[in-house]
PDB file of C-alpha atoms in Angstrom:
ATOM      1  CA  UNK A 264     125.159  71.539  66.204  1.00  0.00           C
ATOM      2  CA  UNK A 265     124.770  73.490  69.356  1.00  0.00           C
ATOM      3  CA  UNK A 266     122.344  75.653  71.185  1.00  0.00           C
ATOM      4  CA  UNK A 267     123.895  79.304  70.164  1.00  0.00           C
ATOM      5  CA  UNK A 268     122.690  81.144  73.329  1.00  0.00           C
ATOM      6  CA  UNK A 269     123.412  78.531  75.831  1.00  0.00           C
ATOM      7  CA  UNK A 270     127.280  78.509  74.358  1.00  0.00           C
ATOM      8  CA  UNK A 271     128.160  79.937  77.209  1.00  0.00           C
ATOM      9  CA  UNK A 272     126.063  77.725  79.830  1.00  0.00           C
ATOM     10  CA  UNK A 273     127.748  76.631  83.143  1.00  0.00           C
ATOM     11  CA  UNK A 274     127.052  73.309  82.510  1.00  0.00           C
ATOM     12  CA  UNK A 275     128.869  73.165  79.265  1.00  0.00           C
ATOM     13  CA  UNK A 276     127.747  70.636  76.424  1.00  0.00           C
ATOM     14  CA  UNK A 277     125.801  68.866  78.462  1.00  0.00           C
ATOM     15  CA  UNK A 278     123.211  71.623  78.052  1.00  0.00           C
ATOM     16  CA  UNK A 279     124.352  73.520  74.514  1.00  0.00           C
ATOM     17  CA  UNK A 280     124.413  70.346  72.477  1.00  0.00           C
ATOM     18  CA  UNK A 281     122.052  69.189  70.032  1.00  0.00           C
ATOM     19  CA  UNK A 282     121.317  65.333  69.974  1.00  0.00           C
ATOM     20  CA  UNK A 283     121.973  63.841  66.196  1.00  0.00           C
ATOM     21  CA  UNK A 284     117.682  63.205  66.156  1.00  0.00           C
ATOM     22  CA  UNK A 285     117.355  67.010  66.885  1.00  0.00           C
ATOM     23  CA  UNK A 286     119.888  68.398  64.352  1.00  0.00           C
ATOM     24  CA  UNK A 287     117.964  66.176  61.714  1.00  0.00           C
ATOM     25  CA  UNK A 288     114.682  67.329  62.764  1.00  0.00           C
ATOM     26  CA  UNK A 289     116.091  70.840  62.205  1.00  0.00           C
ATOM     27  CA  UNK A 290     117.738  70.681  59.068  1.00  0.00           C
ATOM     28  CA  UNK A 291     114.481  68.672  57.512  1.00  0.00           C
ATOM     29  CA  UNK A 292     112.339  71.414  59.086  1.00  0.00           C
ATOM     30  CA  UNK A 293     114.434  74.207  57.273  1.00  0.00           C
ATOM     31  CA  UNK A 294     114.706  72.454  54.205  1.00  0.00           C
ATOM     32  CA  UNK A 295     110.614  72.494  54.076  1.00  0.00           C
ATOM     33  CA  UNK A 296     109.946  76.153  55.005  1.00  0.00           C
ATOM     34  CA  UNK A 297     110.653  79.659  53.715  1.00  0.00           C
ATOM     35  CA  UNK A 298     113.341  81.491  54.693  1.00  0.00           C
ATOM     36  CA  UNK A 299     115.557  85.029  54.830  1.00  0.00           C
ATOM     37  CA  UNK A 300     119.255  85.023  54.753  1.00  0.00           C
ATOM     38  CA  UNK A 301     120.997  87.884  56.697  1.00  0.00           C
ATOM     39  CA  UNK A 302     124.277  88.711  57.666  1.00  0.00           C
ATOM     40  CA  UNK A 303     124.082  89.898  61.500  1.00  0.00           C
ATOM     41  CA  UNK A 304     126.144  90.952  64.049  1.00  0.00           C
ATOM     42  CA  UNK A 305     125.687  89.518  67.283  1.00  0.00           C
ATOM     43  CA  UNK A 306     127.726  91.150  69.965  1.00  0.00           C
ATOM     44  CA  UNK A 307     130.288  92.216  68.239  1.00  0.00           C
ATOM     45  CA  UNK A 308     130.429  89.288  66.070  1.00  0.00           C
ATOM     46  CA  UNK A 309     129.218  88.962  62.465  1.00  0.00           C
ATOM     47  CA  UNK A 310     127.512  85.554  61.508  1.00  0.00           C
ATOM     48  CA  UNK A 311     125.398  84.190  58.832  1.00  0.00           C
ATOM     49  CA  UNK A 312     122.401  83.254  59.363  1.00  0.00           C
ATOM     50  CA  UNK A 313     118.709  81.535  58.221  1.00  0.00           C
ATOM     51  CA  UNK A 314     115.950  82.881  59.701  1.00  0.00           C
ATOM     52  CA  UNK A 315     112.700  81.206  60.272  1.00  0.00           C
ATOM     53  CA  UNK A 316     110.790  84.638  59.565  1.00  0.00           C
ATOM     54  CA  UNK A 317     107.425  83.440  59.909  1.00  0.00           C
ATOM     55  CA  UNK A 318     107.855  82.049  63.103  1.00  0.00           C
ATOM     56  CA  UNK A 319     108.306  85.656  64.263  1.00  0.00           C
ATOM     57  CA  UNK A 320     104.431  85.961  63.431  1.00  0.00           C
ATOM     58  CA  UNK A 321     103.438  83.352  66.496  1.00  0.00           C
ATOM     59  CA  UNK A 322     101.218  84.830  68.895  1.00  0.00           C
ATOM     60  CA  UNK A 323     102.360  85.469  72.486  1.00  0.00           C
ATOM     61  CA  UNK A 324     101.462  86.732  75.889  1.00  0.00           C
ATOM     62  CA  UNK A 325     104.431  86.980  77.589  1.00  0.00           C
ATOM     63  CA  UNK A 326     102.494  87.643  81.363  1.00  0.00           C
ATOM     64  CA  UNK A 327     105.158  87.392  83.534  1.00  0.00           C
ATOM     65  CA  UNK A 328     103.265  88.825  86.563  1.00  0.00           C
ATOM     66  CA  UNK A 329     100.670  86.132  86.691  1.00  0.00           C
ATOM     67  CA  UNK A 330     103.153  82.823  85.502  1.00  0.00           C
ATOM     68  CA  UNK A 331     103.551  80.127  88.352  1.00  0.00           C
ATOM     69  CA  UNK A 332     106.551  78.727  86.210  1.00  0.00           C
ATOM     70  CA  UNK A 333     109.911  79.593  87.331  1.00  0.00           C
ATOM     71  CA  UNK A 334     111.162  80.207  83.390  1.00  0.00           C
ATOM     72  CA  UNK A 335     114.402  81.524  85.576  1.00  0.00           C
ATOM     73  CA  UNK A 336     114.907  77.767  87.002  1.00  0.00           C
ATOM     74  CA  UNK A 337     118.746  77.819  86.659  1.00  0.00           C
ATOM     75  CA  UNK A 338     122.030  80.053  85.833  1.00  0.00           C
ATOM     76  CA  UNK A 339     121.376  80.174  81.723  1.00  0.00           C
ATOM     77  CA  UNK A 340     125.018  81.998  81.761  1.00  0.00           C
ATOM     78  CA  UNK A 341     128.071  82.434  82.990  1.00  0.00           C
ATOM     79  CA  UNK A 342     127.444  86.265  83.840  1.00  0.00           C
ATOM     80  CA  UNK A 343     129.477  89.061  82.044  1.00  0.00           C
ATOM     81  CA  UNK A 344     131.122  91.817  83.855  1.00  0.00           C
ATOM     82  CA  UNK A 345     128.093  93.829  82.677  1.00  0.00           C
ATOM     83  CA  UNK A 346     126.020  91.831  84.974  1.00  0.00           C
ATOM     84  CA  UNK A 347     128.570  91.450  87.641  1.00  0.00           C
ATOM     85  CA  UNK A 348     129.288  95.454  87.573  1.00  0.00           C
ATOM     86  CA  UNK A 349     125.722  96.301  87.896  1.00  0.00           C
ATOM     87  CA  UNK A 350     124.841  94.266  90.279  1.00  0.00           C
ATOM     88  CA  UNK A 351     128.094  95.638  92.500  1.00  0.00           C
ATOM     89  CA  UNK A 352     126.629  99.208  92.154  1.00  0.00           C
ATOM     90  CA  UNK A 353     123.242  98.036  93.385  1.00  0.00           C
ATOM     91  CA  UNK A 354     124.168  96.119  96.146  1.00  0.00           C
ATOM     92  CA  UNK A 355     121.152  97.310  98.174  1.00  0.00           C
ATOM     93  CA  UNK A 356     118.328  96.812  95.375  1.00  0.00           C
ATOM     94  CA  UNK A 357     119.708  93.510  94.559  1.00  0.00           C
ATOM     95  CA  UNK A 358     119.715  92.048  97.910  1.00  0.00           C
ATOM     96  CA  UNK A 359     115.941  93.641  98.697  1.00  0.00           C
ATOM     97  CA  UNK A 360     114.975  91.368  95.607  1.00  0.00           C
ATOM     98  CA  UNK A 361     116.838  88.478  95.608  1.00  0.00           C
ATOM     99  CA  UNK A 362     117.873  88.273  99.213  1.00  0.00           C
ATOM    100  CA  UNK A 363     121.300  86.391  98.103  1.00  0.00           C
ATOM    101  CA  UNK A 364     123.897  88.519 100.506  1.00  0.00           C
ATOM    102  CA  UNK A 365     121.297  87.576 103.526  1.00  0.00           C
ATOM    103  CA  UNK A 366     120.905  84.090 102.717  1.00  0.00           C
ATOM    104  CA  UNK A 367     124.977  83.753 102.558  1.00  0.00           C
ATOM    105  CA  UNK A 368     125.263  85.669 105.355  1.00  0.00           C
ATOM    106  CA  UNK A 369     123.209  83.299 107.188  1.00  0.00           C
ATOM    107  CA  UNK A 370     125.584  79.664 105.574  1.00  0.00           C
ATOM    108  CA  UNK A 371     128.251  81.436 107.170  1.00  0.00           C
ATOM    109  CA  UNK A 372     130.186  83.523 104.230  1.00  0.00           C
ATOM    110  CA  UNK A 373     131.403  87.145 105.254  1.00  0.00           C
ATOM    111  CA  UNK A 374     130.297  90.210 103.001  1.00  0.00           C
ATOM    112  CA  UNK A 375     133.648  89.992 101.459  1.00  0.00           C
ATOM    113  CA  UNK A 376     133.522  86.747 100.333  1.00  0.00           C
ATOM    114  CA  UNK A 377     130.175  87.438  98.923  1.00  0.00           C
ATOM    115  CA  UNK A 378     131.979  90.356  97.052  1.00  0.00           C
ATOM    116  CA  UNK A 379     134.460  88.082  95.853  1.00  0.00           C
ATOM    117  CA  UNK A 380     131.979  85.443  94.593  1.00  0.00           C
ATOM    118  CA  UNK A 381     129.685  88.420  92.727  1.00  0.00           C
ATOM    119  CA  UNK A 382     132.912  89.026  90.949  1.00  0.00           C
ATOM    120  CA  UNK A 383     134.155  85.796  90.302  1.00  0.00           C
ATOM    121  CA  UNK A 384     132.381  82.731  90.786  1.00  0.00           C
ATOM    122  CA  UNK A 385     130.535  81.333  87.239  1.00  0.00           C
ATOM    123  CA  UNK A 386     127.025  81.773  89.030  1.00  0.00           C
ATOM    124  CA  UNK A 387     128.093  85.082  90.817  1.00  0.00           C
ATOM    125  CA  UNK A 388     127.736  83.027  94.340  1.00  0.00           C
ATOM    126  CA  UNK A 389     130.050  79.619  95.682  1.00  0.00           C
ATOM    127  CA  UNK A 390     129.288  76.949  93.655  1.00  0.00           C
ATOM    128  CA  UNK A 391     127.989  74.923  96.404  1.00  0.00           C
ATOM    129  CA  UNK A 392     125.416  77.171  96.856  1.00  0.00           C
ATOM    130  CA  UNK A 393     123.472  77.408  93.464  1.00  0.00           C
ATOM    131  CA  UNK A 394     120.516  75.803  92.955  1.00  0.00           C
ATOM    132  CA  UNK A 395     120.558  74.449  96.839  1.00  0.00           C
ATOM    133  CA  UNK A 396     120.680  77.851  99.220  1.00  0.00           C
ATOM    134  CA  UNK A 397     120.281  80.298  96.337  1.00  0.00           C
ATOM    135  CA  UNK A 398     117.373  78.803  94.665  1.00  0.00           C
ATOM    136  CA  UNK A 399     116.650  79.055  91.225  1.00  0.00           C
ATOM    137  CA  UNK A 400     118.588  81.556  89.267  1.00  0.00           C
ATOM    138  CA  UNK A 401     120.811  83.497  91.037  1.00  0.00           C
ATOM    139  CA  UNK A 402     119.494  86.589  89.606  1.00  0.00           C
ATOM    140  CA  UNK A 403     115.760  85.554  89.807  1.00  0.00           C
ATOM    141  CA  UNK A 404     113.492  86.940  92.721  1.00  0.00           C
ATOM    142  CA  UNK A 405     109.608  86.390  93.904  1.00  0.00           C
ATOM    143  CA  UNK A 406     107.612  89.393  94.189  1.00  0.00           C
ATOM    144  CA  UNK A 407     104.744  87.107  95.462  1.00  0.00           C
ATOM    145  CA  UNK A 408     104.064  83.640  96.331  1.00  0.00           C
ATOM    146  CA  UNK A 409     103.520  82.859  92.727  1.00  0.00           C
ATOM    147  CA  UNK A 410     105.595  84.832  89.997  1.00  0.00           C
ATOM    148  CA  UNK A 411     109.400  84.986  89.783  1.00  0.00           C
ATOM    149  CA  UNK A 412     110.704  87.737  87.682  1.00  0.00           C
ATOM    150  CA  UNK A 413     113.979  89.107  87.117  1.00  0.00           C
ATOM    151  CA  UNK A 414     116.170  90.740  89.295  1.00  0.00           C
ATOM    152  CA  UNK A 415     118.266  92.537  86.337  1.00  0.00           C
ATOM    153  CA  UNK A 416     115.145  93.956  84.532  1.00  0.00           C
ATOM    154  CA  UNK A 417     113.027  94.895  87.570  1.00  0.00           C
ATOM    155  CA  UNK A 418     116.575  97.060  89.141  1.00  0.00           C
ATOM    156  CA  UNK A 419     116.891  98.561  85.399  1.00  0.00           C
ATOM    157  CA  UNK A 420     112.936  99.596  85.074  1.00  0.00           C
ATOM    158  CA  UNK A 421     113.624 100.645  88.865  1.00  0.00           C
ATOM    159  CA  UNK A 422     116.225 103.133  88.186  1.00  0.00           C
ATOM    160  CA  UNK A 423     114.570 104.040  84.570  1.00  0.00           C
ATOM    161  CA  UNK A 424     117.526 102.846  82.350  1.00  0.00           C
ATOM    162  CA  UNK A 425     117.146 102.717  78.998  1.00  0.00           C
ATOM    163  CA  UNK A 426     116.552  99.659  76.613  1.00  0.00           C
ATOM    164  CA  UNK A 427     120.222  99.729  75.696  1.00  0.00           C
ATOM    165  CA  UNK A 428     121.205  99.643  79.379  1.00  0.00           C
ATOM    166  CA  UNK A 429     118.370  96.579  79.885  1.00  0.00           C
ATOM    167  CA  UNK A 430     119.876  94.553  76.875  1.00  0.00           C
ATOM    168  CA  UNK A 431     123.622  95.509  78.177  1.00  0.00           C
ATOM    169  CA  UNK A 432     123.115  94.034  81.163  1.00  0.00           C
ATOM    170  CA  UNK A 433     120.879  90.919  80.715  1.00  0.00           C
ATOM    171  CA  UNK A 434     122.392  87.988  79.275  1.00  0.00           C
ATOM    172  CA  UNK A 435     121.808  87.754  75.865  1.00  0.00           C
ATOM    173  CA  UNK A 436     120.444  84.451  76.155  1.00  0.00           C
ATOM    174  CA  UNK A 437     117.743  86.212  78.918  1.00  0.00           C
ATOM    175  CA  UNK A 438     116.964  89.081  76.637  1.00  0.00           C
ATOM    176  CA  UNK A 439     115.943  87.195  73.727  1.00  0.00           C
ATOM    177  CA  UNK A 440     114.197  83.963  75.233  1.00  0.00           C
ATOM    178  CA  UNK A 441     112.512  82.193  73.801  1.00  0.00           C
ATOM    179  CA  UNK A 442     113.677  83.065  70.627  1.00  0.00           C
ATOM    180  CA  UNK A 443     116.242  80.077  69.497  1.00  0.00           C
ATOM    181  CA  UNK A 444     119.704  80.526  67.771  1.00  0.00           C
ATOM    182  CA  UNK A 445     121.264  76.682  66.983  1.00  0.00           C
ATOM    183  CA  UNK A 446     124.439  77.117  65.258  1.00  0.00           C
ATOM    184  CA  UNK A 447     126.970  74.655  62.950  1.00  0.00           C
ATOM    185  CA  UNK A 448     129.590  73.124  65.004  1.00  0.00           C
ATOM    186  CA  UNK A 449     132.136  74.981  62.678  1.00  0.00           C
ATOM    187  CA  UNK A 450     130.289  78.828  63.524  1.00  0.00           C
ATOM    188  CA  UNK A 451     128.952  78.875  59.619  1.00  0.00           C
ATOM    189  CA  UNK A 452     125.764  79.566  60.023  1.00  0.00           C
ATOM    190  CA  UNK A 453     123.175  80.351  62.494  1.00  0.00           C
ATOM    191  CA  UNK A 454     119.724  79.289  62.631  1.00  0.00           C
ATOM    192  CA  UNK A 455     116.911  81.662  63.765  1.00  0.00           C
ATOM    193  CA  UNK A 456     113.666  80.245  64.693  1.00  0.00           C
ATOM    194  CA  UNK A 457     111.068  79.824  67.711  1.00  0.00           C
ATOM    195  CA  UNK A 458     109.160  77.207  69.423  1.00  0.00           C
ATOM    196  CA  UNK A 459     105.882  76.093  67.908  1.00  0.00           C
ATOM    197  CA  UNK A 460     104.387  72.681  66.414  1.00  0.00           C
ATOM    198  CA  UNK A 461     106.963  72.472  64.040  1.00  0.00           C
ATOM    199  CA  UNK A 462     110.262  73.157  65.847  1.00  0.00           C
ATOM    200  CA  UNK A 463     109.516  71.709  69.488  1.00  0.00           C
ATOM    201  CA  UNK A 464     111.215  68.347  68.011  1.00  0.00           C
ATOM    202  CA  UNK A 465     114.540  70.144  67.787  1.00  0.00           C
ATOM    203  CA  UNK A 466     114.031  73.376  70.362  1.00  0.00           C
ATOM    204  CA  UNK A 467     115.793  73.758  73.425  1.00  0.00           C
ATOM    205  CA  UNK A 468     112.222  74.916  74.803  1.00  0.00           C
ATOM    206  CA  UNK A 469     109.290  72.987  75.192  1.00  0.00           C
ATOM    207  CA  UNK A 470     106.403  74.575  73.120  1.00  0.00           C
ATOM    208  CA  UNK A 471     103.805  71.989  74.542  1.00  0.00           C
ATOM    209  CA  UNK A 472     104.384  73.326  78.004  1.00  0.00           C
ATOM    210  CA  UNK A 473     105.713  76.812  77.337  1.00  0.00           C
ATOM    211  CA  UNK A 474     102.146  79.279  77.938  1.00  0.00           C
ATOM    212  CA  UNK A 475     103.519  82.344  77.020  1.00  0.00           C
ATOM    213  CA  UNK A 476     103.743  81.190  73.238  1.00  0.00           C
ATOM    214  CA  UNK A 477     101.317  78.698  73.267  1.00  0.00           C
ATOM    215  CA  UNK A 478      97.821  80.310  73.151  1.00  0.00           C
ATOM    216  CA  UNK A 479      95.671  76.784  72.750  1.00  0.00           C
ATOM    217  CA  UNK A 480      97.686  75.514  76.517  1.00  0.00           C
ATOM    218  CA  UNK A 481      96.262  78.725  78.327  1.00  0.00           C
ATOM    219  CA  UNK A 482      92.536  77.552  77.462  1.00  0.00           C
ATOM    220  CA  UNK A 483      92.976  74.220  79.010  1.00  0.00           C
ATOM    221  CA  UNK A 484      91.005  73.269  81.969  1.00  0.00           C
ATOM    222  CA  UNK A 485      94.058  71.540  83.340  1.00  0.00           C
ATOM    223  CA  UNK A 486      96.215  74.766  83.208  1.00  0.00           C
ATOM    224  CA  UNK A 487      93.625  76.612  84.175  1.00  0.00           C
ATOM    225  CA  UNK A 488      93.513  74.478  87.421  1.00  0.00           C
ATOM    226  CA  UNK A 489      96.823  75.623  88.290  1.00  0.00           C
ATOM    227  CA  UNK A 490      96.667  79.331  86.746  1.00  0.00           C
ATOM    228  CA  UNK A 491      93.082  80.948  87.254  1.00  0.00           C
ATOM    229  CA  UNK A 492      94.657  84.200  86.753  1.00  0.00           C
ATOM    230  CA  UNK A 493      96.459  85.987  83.789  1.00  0.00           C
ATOM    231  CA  UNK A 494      96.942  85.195  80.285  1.00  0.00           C
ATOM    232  CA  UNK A 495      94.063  86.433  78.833  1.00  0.00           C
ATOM    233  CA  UNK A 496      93.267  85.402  75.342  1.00  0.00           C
ATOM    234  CA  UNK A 497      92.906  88.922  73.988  1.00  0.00           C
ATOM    235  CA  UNK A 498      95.994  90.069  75.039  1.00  0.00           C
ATOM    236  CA  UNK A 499      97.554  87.417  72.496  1.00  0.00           C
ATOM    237  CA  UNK A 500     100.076  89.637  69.865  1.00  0.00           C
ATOM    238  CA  UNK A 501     102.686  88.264  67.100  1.00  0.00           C
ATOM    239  CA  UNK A 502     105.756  87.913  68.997  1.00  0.00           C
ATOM    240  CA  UNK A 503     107.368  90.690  66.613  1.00  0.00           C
ATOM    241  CA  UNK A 504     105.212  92.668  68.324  1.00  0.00           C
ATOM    242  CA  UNK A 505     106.226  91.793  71.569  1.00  0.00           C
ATOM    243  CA  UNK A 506     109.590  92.234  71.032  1.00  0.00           C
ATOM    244  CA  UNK A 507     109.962  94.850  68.859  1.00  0.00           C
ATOM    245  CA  UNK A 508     112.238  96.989  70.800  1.00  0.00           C
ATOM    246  CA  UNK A 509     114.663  94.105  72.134  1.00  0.00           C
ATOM    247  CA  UNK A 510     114.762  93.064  68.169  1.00  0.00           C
ATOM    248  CA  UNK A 511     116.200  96.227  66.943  1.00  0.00           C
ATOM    249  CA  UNK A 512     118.152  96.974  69.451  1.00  0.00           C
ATOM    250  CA  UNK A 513     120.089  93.543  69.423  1.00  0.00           C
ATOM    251  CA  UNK A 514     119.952  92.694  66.061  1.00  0.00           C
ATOM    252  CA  UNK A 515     119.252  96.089  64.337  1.00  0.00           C
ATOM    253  CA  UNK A 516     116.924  97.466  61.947  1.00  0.00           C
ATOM    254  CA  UNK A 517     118.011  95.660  58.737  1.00  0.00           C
ATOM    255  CA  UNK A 518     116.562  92.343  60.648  1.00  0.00           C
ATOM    256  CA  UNK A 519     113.567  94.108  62.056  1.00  0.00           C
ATOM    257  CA  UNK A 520     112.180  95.798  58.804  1.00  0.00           C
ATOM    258  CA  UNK A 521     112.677  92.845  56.758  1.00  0.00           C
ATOM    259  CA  UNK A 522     110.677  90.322  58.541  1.00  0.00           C
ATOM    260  CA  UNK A 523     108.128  92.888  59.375  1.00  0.00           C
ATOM    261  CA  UNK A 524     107.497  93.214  55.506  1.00  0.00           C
ATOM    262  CA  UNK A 525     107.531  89.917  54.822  1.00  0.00           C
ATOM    263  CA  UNK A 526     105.005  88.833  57.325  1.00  0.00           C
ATOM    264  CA  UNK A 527     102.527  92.135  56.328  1.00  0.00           C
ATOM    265  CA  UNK A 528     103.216  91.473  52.550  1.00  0.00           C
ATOM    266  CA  UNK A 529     101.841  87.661  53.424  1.00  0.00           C
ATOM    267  CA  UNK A 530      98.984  89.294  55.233  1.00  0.00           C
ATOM    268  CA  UNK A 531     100.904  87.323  58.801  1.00  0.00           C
ATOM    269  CA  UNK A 532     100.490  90.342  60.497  1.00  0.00           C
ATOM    270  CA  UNK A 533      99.419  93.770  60.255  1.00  0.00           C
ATOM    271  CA  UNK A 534     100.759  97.342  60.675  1.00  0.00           C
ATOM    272  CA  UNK A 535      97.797  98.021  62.975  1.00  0.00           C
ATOM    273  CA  UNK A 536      99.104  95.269  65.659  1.00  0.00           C
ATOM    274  CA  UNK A 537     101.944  97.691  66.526  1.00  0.00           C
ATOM    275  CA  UNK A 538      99.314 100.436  67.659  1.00  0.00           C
ATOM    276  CA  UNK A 539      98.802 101.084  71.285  1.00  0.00           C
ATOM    277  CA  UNK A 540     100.972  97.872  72.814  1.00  0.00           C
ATOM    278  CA  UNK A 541     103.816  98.283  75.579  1.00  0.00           C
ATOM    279  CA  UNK A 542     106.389  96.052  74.279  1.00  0.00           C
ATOM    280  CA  UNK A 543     107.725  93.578  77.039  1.00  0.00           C
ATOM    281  CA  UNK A 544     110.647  94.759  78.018  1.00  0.00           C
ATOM    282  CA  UNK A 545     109.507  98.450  79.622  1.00  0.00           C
ATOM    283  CA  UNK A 546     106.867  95.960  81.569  1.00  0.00           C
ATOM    284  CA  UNK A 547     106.987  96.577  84.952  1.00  0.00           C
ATOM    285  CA  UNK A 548     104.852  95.175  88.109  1.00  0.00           C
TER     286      UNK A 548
END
């Protein structure tokens, strides 16, 4: 089985492949819990699929502005000519986030081989460079000395593109974390699920250590030591919630409507928890 979103990982199987222990703890896990069965299509792409639709009821506070972990630790992708377009029309924006054109500037690489790298190179600069010079992800930047956000959706808020344009240009994989795809060697069928008690066996994510969907972490003392700030209990909403807008407009709203009603019909969540909240991806600093 493999890790659907990470399919296209730089690192290759290394990262997209399950272990034999995880796939079994995944197909035991579906076997035990209720499910929907949906046809999607997923850029361009039509797959079958499981979903996990009461996972979609898990709380989370996705409070990027006040996180101290660097979610955007390495290239999840091998970027898209979406990406590597954008980012060519921005020049400017991009490098007063990230800094990436100064820092190669400074290791010795002219602005034309930094052109040719954006447009080539699996990590859109040299190879030698990632993770060393350019820190992190390539498209990741600090706004302070604690957060790191993302370059892509802080240029799109910046220049007020729509949700289309902010899902066009984001990796998929980046759009949807941390929702989980794991797929069948053979394509067959996708499963749809998130981290939580029950899947961090098999998940490419870590619930345990993961505060953004993990309410119970964010009110212990020891991550309180490191995160005094942020992720207030209260602002806690069913990850449908959340992600309402990046749901619909990746997966459409066959997928959206259907889990909705199944978690209000089950009393999961309510139509009231969609009042007043600014879904995640229009959040800006």
């Amino acid at each position: 089985m493999k890790y659907f979103l990470f399919l296209n990982h730089p690192k290759g199987k290394d990262v997209y492949q399950l272990t034999k222990k995880r796939e079994f703890l995944l197909r035991e896990h579906f076997k035990h819990i209720k499910t929907l069965s949906m046809n999607l299509n997923i850029n361009g792409q039509n797959y079958n699929c499981i979903i996990d639709y009461t996972a979609f009821s898990n709380l989370s506070n996705f409070d990027c502005f006040n996180c101290q972990d660097p979610c955007c630790a390495d290239n999840p992708t091998i970027y898209n000519s979406n990406t590597r377009d954008f980012i060519l029309d921005n020049l400017v924006l991009y490098n007063s986030l990230t800094k990436n054109i100064d820092i190669l500037q400074e290791n010795g690489y002219s602005f034309d081989d930094i052109l040719n790298s954006i447009q080539n190179d699996n990590s859109m600069v040299p190879e030698k460079t990632v993770e060393e010079e350019i820190s992190l992800c390539t498209c990741s930047f600090k706004p302070n000395n604690k957060s790191t956000l993302c370059a892509l959706h802080s240029m799109c808020l910046e220049k007020k593109l729509s949700s289309e344009d902010i899902i066009r240009i984001k990796p998929l994989v980046c759009n949807l974390w941390p929702l989980e795809i794991i797929a069948e060697d053979d394509m067959s069928l996708l499963y749809i699920t998130l981290p939580d008690d029950f899947t961090t066996g098999f998940t490419i994510e870590d619930y345990y250590d993961t505060p953004c969907i993990n309410k119970e972490l964010v009110s212990s003392a020891t991550f309180r030591r490191k995160n005094p700030e942020g992720f207030s209990e209260k602002n806690y909403v069913p990850f449908i919630v959340a992600y309402k807008e990046t749901l619909i407009k990746i997966f459409g709203n066959k997928f959206f409507n259907s889990i909705k009603n199944l978690l209000i019909s089950e009393e999961l969540i309510f139509e009231s928890d969609f009042d007043d909240i600014k879904e995640q991806i229009f959040k800006k600093l």
